[in-house]
Amino acid sequence: MRAELLAWYGDCGRTLPWRNIDNSYAIWISEIMLQQTQVKTVLPYYQRWLEQFPTVEALAAADQQTVLKAWEGLGYYARARNLHQAAQRIVAEHNGEIPKDFDTITTLPGIGKTTAGGILSSAFNLPHAILDGNVKRVLARLVALPVPPARALKDLWQLSEILLDPTNPRDFNQALMDLGATLCTRRNPQCDRCPCQAHCQAYNRNIQSELPMSETKGPLPHKQIGVAVIWNEQDQILIDRRKQEGLLGGLWEFPGGKIEPGETIEDCIAREIQEELGIEIAVGDRLCTVTHAYSHFKVTLNVHHCTHLSGEPQPIECDEVRWVTLDTIEEYPFPKANIHIINALRAYAAGQTPVDVVETAPST
DNA sequence: CATACGTGGAG
DNA sequence: TCTCCAAGTAT
């Protein structure tokens, strides 16, 4: 099966900018960006990143806000924070060289088993297996896995290791991923073009469309949030930088919080701002309403104009607070949901009517 | 072993 | 409109 797969890869493999290059730093960056993220999404970020941080030294020397700004919009921001930390460790502990040893490279933050295998095989042609989403799907079909892949990780890893071509692990791993990305897709797999068709249990039983089995998940919880755009007398707006840990760590946002049962939006906003920033505000008109879906819950941001009344803002529940103008706000990294608020603010400043931004309709 | 962690695209 | 999920890792 190796020969057929490698031959197919030679003919039909994708051309990607991080493929067949002699730059382990760039390959590392691509592997991190590609975690849970499609190639098409990564492409522009990857190009910009290498222009801005061409070497591991350049990345290590950058400040975190610059790094997060370059990552803005890609999601899973711990990846950017870990990339930055790992770069500093690679410079300090490994003379600026990406480690070639599996146990060493997996001690770096953000590099787990499959990313390590991806880097080591792609950058150095070392015989380490991978098990990403593509490979899980390909292998689940190959053996007609009767359970969801998450229930058989040990077996799938073993299979990936057994199949791996020890003489050409780089091309073999890339071929496996390309097969999953282009032919052995989640829906409508093109088995008629597949180099592994004869070996595929799912195809032989004609159950390729049913595999891999998926876990059933319930509906996402939906939270209502009150958000404040607080103006001072200099026409500045108050933003805060979220703590390093957890959701959107290190990014800036407009302050606010969860609306309690029976609480009005206005009461919620005034309470949250008092609790989190220690200041008094007057809650005014609605600016916009933004509904946004994260991976594990949905939120509706009920955004209101507010006026600063008294008190010096304190970073009680965040790492930092700052008054900014609409002209300089773009220097700060913001999560996607807040980008919508900034756009609404620009429209407001330009004299337009308030807008509702709805990405996903509220379910309740 | 289960959950937290973003965003955009496809059907 | 809504669900699923895509080059996963950390805890």
Coordinates of C-alpha atoms (C1' of nucleotides) in Angstrom, one line a residue:
Chain A
M1 CA 0.0 0.0 0.0
R2 CA 3.0 2.3 0.6
A3 CA 4.0 2.2 -3.0
E4 CA 0.6 3.0 -4.3
L5 CA 0.1 5.8 -1.9
L6 CA 3.5 7.3 -2.6
A7 CA 3.0 7.0 -6.3
W8 CA -0.3 8.8 -6.0
Y9 CA 1.3 11.5 -3.9
G10 CA 3.9 12.0 -6.6
D11 CA 1.2 12.6 -9.1
C12 CA -1.6 14.3 -7.1
G13 CA 0.0 15.7 -3.9
R14 CA -0.7 19.3 -3.1
T15 CA 1.8 22.0 -3.6
L16 CA 2.0 23.9 -0.3
P17 CA 4.5 26.6 0.7
W18 CA 5.7 24.7 3.8
R19 CA 6.4 21.6 1.8
N20 CA 9.8 20.6 0.4
I21 CA 11.6 23.5 2.1
D22 CA 14.8 23.5 4.1
N23 CA 13.5 25.6 7.0
S24 CA 12.5 23.8 10.2
Y25 CA 11.3 27.0 11.8
A26 CA 8.9 27.7 9.0
I27 CA 7.7 24.1 9.1
W28 CA 7.1 24.4 12.8
I29 CA 5.1 27.5 12.3
S30 CA 2.9 25.8 9.7
E31 CA 2.3 22.8 11.9
I32 CA 1.1 25.0 14.8
M33 CA -1.1 27.1 12.5
L34 CA -2.6 24.0 10.9
Q35 CA -3.8 22.6 14.3
Q36 CA -7.6 22.4 13.9
T37 CA -7.4 24.9 11.1
Q38 CA -7.8 24.4 7.4
V39 CA -5.0 25.0 4.8
K40 CA -6.9 27.7 3.1
T41 CA -7.3 29.7 6.3
V42 CA -3.6 29.3 7.3
L43 CA -2.1 30.3 3.9
P44 CA -2.3 34.1 4.3
Y45 CA -1.3 34.0 8.0
Y46 CA 1.7 31.8 7.2
Q47 CA 3.0 34.2 4.6
R48 CA 2.6 37.3 6.7
W49 CA 4.1 35.6 9.7
L50 CA 7.3 34.6 7.9
E51 CA 7.7 38.2 6.7
Q52 CA 7.2 39.6 10.1
F53 CA 9.1 36.9 12.1
P54 CA 11.5 35.4 9.6
T55 CA 13.5 33.5 12.1
V56 CA 13.1 31.9 15.5
E57 CA 15.3 34.7 17.0
A58 CA 12.9 37.3 15.5
L59 CA 9.9 35.6 17.0
A60 CA 11.6 35.2 20.4
A61 CA 12.6 38.9 20.5
A62 CA 9.1 40.2 19.6
D63 CA 6.7 41.2 22.4
Q64 CA 3.6 39.1 23.0
Q65 CA 1.1 41.8 21.8
T66 CA 2.8 41.9 18.4
V67 CA 2.7 38.1 18.2
L68 CA -1.0 38.0 19.2
K69 CA -1.8 40.8 16.7
A70 CA -0.2 38.7 13.9
W71 CA -2.4 35.7 15.1
E72 CA -5.6 37.8 15.4
G73 CA -8.5 36.0 13.7
L74 CA -6.8 32.6 13.6
G75 CA -8.3 31.4 16.9
Y76 CA -7.0 29.1 19.6
Y77 CA -4.8 31.9 20.8
A78 CA -2.8 29.6 23.2
R79 CA -1.1 28.5 20.1
A80 CA 0.4 31.9 19.6
R81 CA 1.3 32.3 23.2
N82 CA 2.9 28.9 23.2
L83 CA 4.7 29.6 19.9
H84 CA 6.2 32.7 21.4
Q85 CA 7.3 30.9 24.6
A86 CA 8.7 28.0 22.7
A87 CA 10.7 30.3 20.5
Q88 CA 12.3 31.9 23.5
R89 CA 13.2 28.5 24.9
I90 CA 14.6 27.3 21.5
V91 CA 16.9 30.4 21.5
A92 CA 17.9 30.1 25.1
E93 CA 18.2 26.3 25.4
H94 CA 18.8 25.0 22.0
N95 CA 21.0 27.5 20.3
G96 CA 18.1 28.6 18.1
E97 CA 17.8 25.1 16.5
I98 CA 14.5 23.2 16.4
P99 CA 15.2 20.0 18.4
K100 CA 15.4 16.8 16.3
D101 CA 14.7 14.5 19.3
F102 CA 11.1 13.5 19.9
D103 CA 11.2 13.6 23.7
T104 CA 12.9 17.0 23.6
I105 CA 10.7 18.7 21.1
T106 CA 7.5 17.5 22.9
T107 CA 8.6 19.4 26.0
L108 CA 8.1 22.6 24.1
P109 CA 4.7 24.2 24.7
G110 CA 2.2 23.6 21.9
I111 CA 4.0 20.6 20.5
G112 CA 2.2 17.4 21.2
K113 CA 2.6 13.9 19.7
T114 CA 1.3 14.5 16.2
T115 CA 2.8 18.0 15.8
A116 CA 6.2 16.5 16.9
G117 CA 5.8 13.7 14.3
G118 CA 4.8 16.2 11.7
I119 CA 7.8 18.5 12.3
L120 CA 10.3 15.7 12.7
S121 CA 9.2 13.8 9.6
S122 CA 8.6 16.9 7.4
A123 CA 11.7 18.9 8.4
F124 CA 14.2 16.1 9.0
N125 CA 12.7 13.1 7.3
L126 CA 12.8 11.2 10.6
P127 CA 10.5 8.1 11.0
H128 CA 7.8 9.5 13.4
A129 CA 4.2 8.8 12.8
I130 CA 1.3 11.3 12.9
L131 CA -2.3 11.1 13.8
D132 CA -4.2 14.2 12.8
G133 CA -7.8 14.5 11.7
N134 CA -7.0 13.5 8.1
V135 CA -5.1 10.4 9.2
K136 CA -7.7 9.4 11.7
R137 CA -10.4 9.4 9.0
V138 CA -8.2 7.6 6.4
L139 CA -7.2 4.9 8.9
A140 CA -10.7 4.5 10.4
R141 CA -12.0 3.7 6.9
L142 CA -9.0 1.6 6.0
V143 CA -9.8 -0.8 8.9
A144 CA -13.6 -0.1 9.1
L145 CA -13.1 1.1 12.7
P146 CA -16.4 0.2 14.5
V147 CA -16.0 3.0 17.1
P148 CA -15.4 6.7 17.0
P149 CA -11.6 7.4 16.5
A150 CA -11.5 9.1 19.9
R151 CA -12.3 5.7 21.4
A152 CA -9.4 3.9 19.6
L153 CA -6.5 6.3 19.7
K154 CA -4.1 3.7 20.9
D155 CA -4.9 1.4 18.0
L156 CA -4.9 4.2 15.4
W157 CA -1.4 5.4 16.6
Q158 CA -0.1 1.9 16.3
L159 CA -1.6 1.5 12.8
S160 CA 0.0 4.8 11.8
E161 CA 3.3 3.7 13.1
I162 CA 3.1 0.3 11.4
L163 CA 2.2 1.7 8.0
L164 CA 4.8 4.5 8.1
D165 CA 7.4 4.0 5.4
P166 CA 10.7 4.0 7.3
T167 CA 12.7 4.9 4.2
N168 CA 10.5 7.9 3.3
P169 CA 8.6 9.0 6.3
R170 CA 8.3 12.6 5.1
D171 CA 6.5 11.9 1.9
F172 CA 4.5 9.1 3.4
N173 CA 3.0 11.2 6.2
Q174 CA 2.3 14.1 3.8
A175 CA 0.7 11.6 1.4
L176 CA -1.6 10.2 4.1
M177 CA -2.7 13.8 5.0
D178 CA -3.3 14.7 1.3
L179 CA -5.3 11.6 0.8
G180 CA -7.6 12.6 3.7
A181 CA -7.8 16.2 2.6
T182 CA -8.5 15.7 -1.1
L183 CA -10.0 12.2 -1.7
C184 CA -10.8 10.5 1.6
T185 CA -12.9 13.5 2.7
R186 CA -15.6 13.5 5.4
R187 CA -18.4 13.7 2.9
N188 CA -18.5 12.1 -0.6
P189 CA -15.1 10.4 -0.6
Q190 CA -13.8 9.8 -4.1
C191 CA -13.0 6.2 -3.7
D192 CA -12.8 5.6 -7.4
R193 CA -9.6 7.7 -7.5
C194 CA -8.1 6.3 -4.2
P195 CA -4.7 4.5 -4.4
C196 CA -5.7 2.5 -1.3
Q197 CA -9.1 1.3 -2.5
A198 CA -8.1 -2.3 -2.7
H199 CA -7.0 -2.3 0.9
C200 CA -9.9 -0.3 2.3
Q201 CA -12.3 -2.3 4.4
A202 CA -14.9 0.5 4.4
Y203 CA -14.9 0.6 0.6
N204 CA -15.1 -3.1 0.3
R205 CA -18.1 -3.1 2.6
N206 CA -19.5 0.0 1.0
I207 CA -19.7 1.8 4.3
Q208 CA -17.2 4.6 3.6
S209 CA -19.9 7.2 3.9
E210 CA -20.8 6.0 7.4
L211 CA -17.2 6.2 8.6
P212 CA -15.6 7.4 10.7
M213 CA -18.3 7.2 13.4
S214 CA -18.9 10.4 15.3
E215 CA -19.6 11.3 18.9
T216 CA -23.0 12.7 19.5
K217 CA -22.9 16.1 21.3
G218 CA -25.6 18.1 22.8
P219 CA -26.5 21.7 21.8
L220 CA -24.1 24.5 22.9
P221 CA -25.0 26.6 25.9
H222 CA -26.0 30.1 25.0
K223 CA -24.9 33.0 27.3
Q224 CA -26.2 36.5 27.3
I225 CA -23.5 39.1 28.0
G226 CA -23.7 42.8 28.7
V227 CA -20.8 44.8 27.2
A228 CA -19.8 48.4 27.8
V229 CA -18.3 50.9 25.4
I230 CA -17.2 53.4 28.0
W231 CA -16.5 56.9 26.8
N232 CA -14.6 59.6 28.8
E233 CA -14.6 63.3 28.3
Q234 CA -11.7 63.1 25.8
D235 CA -13.8 60.8 23.5
Q236 CA -11.6 57.9 24.5
I237 CA -12.9 54.3 25.0
L238 CA -11.9 51.9 27.8
I239 CA -10.6 48.5 26.8
D240 CA -9.0 45.8 29.0
R241 CA -6.5 43.0 28.4
R242 CA -7.7 39.6 29.4
K243 CA -5.7 37.4 31.7
Q244 CA -3.2 35.0 30.1
E245 CA -5.0 31.9 31.0
G246 CA -8.2 30.7 29.5
L247 CA -10.4 31.9 26.7
L248 CA -8.9 34.6 24.5
G249 CA -6.0 35.0 26.9
G250 CA -3.9 38.1 26.4
L251 CA -6.3 39.6 23.9
W252 CA -8.1 43.0 24.5
E253 CA -11.8 43.4 24.8
F254 CA -14.6 45.7 25.7
P255 CA -15.4 45.0 29.4
G256 CA -18.6 43.3 30.4
G257 CA -20.0 40.1 31.8
K258 CA -22.8 37.6 32.1
I259 CA -26.4 38.8 32.6
E260 CA -27.8 37.2 35.7
P261 CA -31.4 35.8 35.7
G262 CA -33.9 38.6 36.1
E263 CA -31.3 41.3 35.5
T264 CA -31.7 44.0 32.8
I265 CA -28.8 44.5 30.4
E266 CA -28.3 48.0 31.8
D267 CA -28.1 46.7 35.4
C268 CA -25.7 43.9 34.4
I269 CA -23.3 46.3 32.6
A270 CA -23.2 48.8 35.5
R271 CA -22.7 46.0 38.0
E272 CA -20.0 44.2 36.0
I273 CA -18.0 47.4 35.4
Q274 CA -18.2 48.3 39.1
E275 CA -17.0 44.7 40.0
E276 CA -14.3 44.4 37.4
L277 CA -13.0 47.9 37.0
G278 CA -14.1 49.6 40.1
I279 CA -15.7 52.6 38.4
E280 CA -19.1 54.2 38.2
I281 CA -20.7 54.6 34.7
A282 CA -24.0 55.6 33.2
V283 CA -25.4 53.1 30.8
G284 CA -26.8 54.7 27.6
D285 CA -28.1 53.6 24.2
R286 CA -27.5 50.3 22.6
L287 CA -24.6 50.3 20.1
C288 CA -25.1 46.8 18.6
T289 CA -25.9 43.2 19.3
V290 CA -23.3 40.5 18.3
T291 CA -24.0 36.8 18.4
H292 CA -20.9 34.7 18.2
A293 CA -20.3 30.9 18.4
Y294 CA -17.2 29.6 20.1
S295 CA -16.2 26.0 20.1
H296 CA -18.0 25.1 23.3
F297 CA -20.7 27.8 23.8
K298 CA -22.5 30.7 22.1
V299 CA -22.7 34.3 23.3
T300 CA -24.9 37.2 22.5
L301 CA -23.1 40.5 23.3
N302 CA -25.5 43.2 24.2
V303 CA -23.3 46.3 23.6
H304 CA -24.2 49.7 25.1
H305 CA -22.7 53.1 25.0
C306 CA -21.7 54.2 28.5
T307 CA -20.4 57.3 30.1
H308 CA -17.6 57.4 32.7
L309 CA -18.8 59.1 35.9
S310 CA -16.2 58.5 38.6
G311 CA -13.3 56.5 39.7
E312 CA -10.0 55.4 38.2
P313 CA -10.3 52.1 36.2
Q314 CA -8.5 49.3 38.0
P315 CA -7.4 46.0 36.5
I316 CA -9.3 43.9 39.0
E317 CA -10.4 40.9 36.8
C318 CA -8.0 41.6 34.0
D319 CA -4.3 42.2 33.4
E320 CA -4.4 45.8 32.2
V321 CA -6.9 48.6 31.3
R322 CA -6.3 51.4 28.8
W323 CA -8.1 54.4 27.3
V324 CA -7.8 54.4 23.5
T325 CA -9.1 56.3 20.6
L326 CA -10.9 54.8 17.6
D327 CA -7.8 55.7 15.5
T328 CA -5.3 53.7 17.6
I329 CA -7.5 50.8 18.6
E330 CA -6.4 48.7 15.6
E331 CA -3.0 48.3 17.2
Y332 CA -4.4 46.0 19.8
P333 CA -5.3 42.3 19.2
F334 CA -9.0 41.7 19.6
P335 CA -11.1 38.5 19.3
K336 CA -13.5 38.2 16.3
A337 CA -16.6 39.1 18.3
N338 CA -15.0 42.4 19.4
I339 CA -14.0 43.2 15.8
H340 CA -17.7 43.4 15.1
I341 CA -18.1 45.9 17.9
I342 CA -15.2 48.0 16.6
N343 CA -16.8 48.1 13.1
A344 CA -20.1 49.2 14.7
L345 CA -18.2 51.9 16.5
R346 CA -16.6 53.1 13.3
A347 CA -20.1 53.2 11.6
Y348 CA -21.4 55.1 14.6
A349 CA -18.6 57.6 14.5
A350 CA -19.3 58.1 10.8
G351 CA -22.9 59.0 11.7
Q352 CA -24.6 55.8 10.6
T353 CA -27.4 54.1 12.4
P354 CA -26.7 51.2 14.9
V355 CA -26.3 47.8 13.3
D356 CA -26.9 44.3 14.5
V357 CA -24.2 41.8 13.6
V358 CA -25.6 38.3 13.6
E359 CA -23.3 35.5 12.6
T360 CA -25.4 32.8 14.1
A361 CA -29.0 33.3 14.9
P362 CA -29.8 33.2 18.6
S363 CA -31.4 30.0 19.5
T364 CA -33.2 31.4 22.4
Chain B
dC1 C1' -10.6 9.9 30.0
dA2 C1' -13.3 14.4 29.5
dT3 C1' -13.3 19.2 28.8
dA4 C1' -11.6 23.9 27.5
dC5 C1' -10.0 26.2 23.7
dG6 C1' -11.7 30.1 17.9
dT7 C1' -12.9 30.6 13.6
dG8 C1' -14.7 29.8 9.0
dG9 C1' -16.5 26.8 5.5
dA10 C1' -19.6 23.2 3.8
dG11 C1' -24.0 21.1 3.1
Chain C
dT1 C1' -30.6 28.1 10.0
dC2 C1' -27.8 25.0 12.1
dT3 C1' -24.6 21.2 12.8
dC4 C1' -20.3 19.4 12.0
dC5 C1' -15.6 19.7 12.0
dA6 C1' -10.7 21.1 10.2
dA7 C1' -2.8 19.3 10.1
dG8 C1' -4.6 19.0 18.3
dT9 C1' -2.7 20.4 23.0
dA10 C1' -3.0 21.1 27.8
dT11 C1' -5.0 20.0 32.0

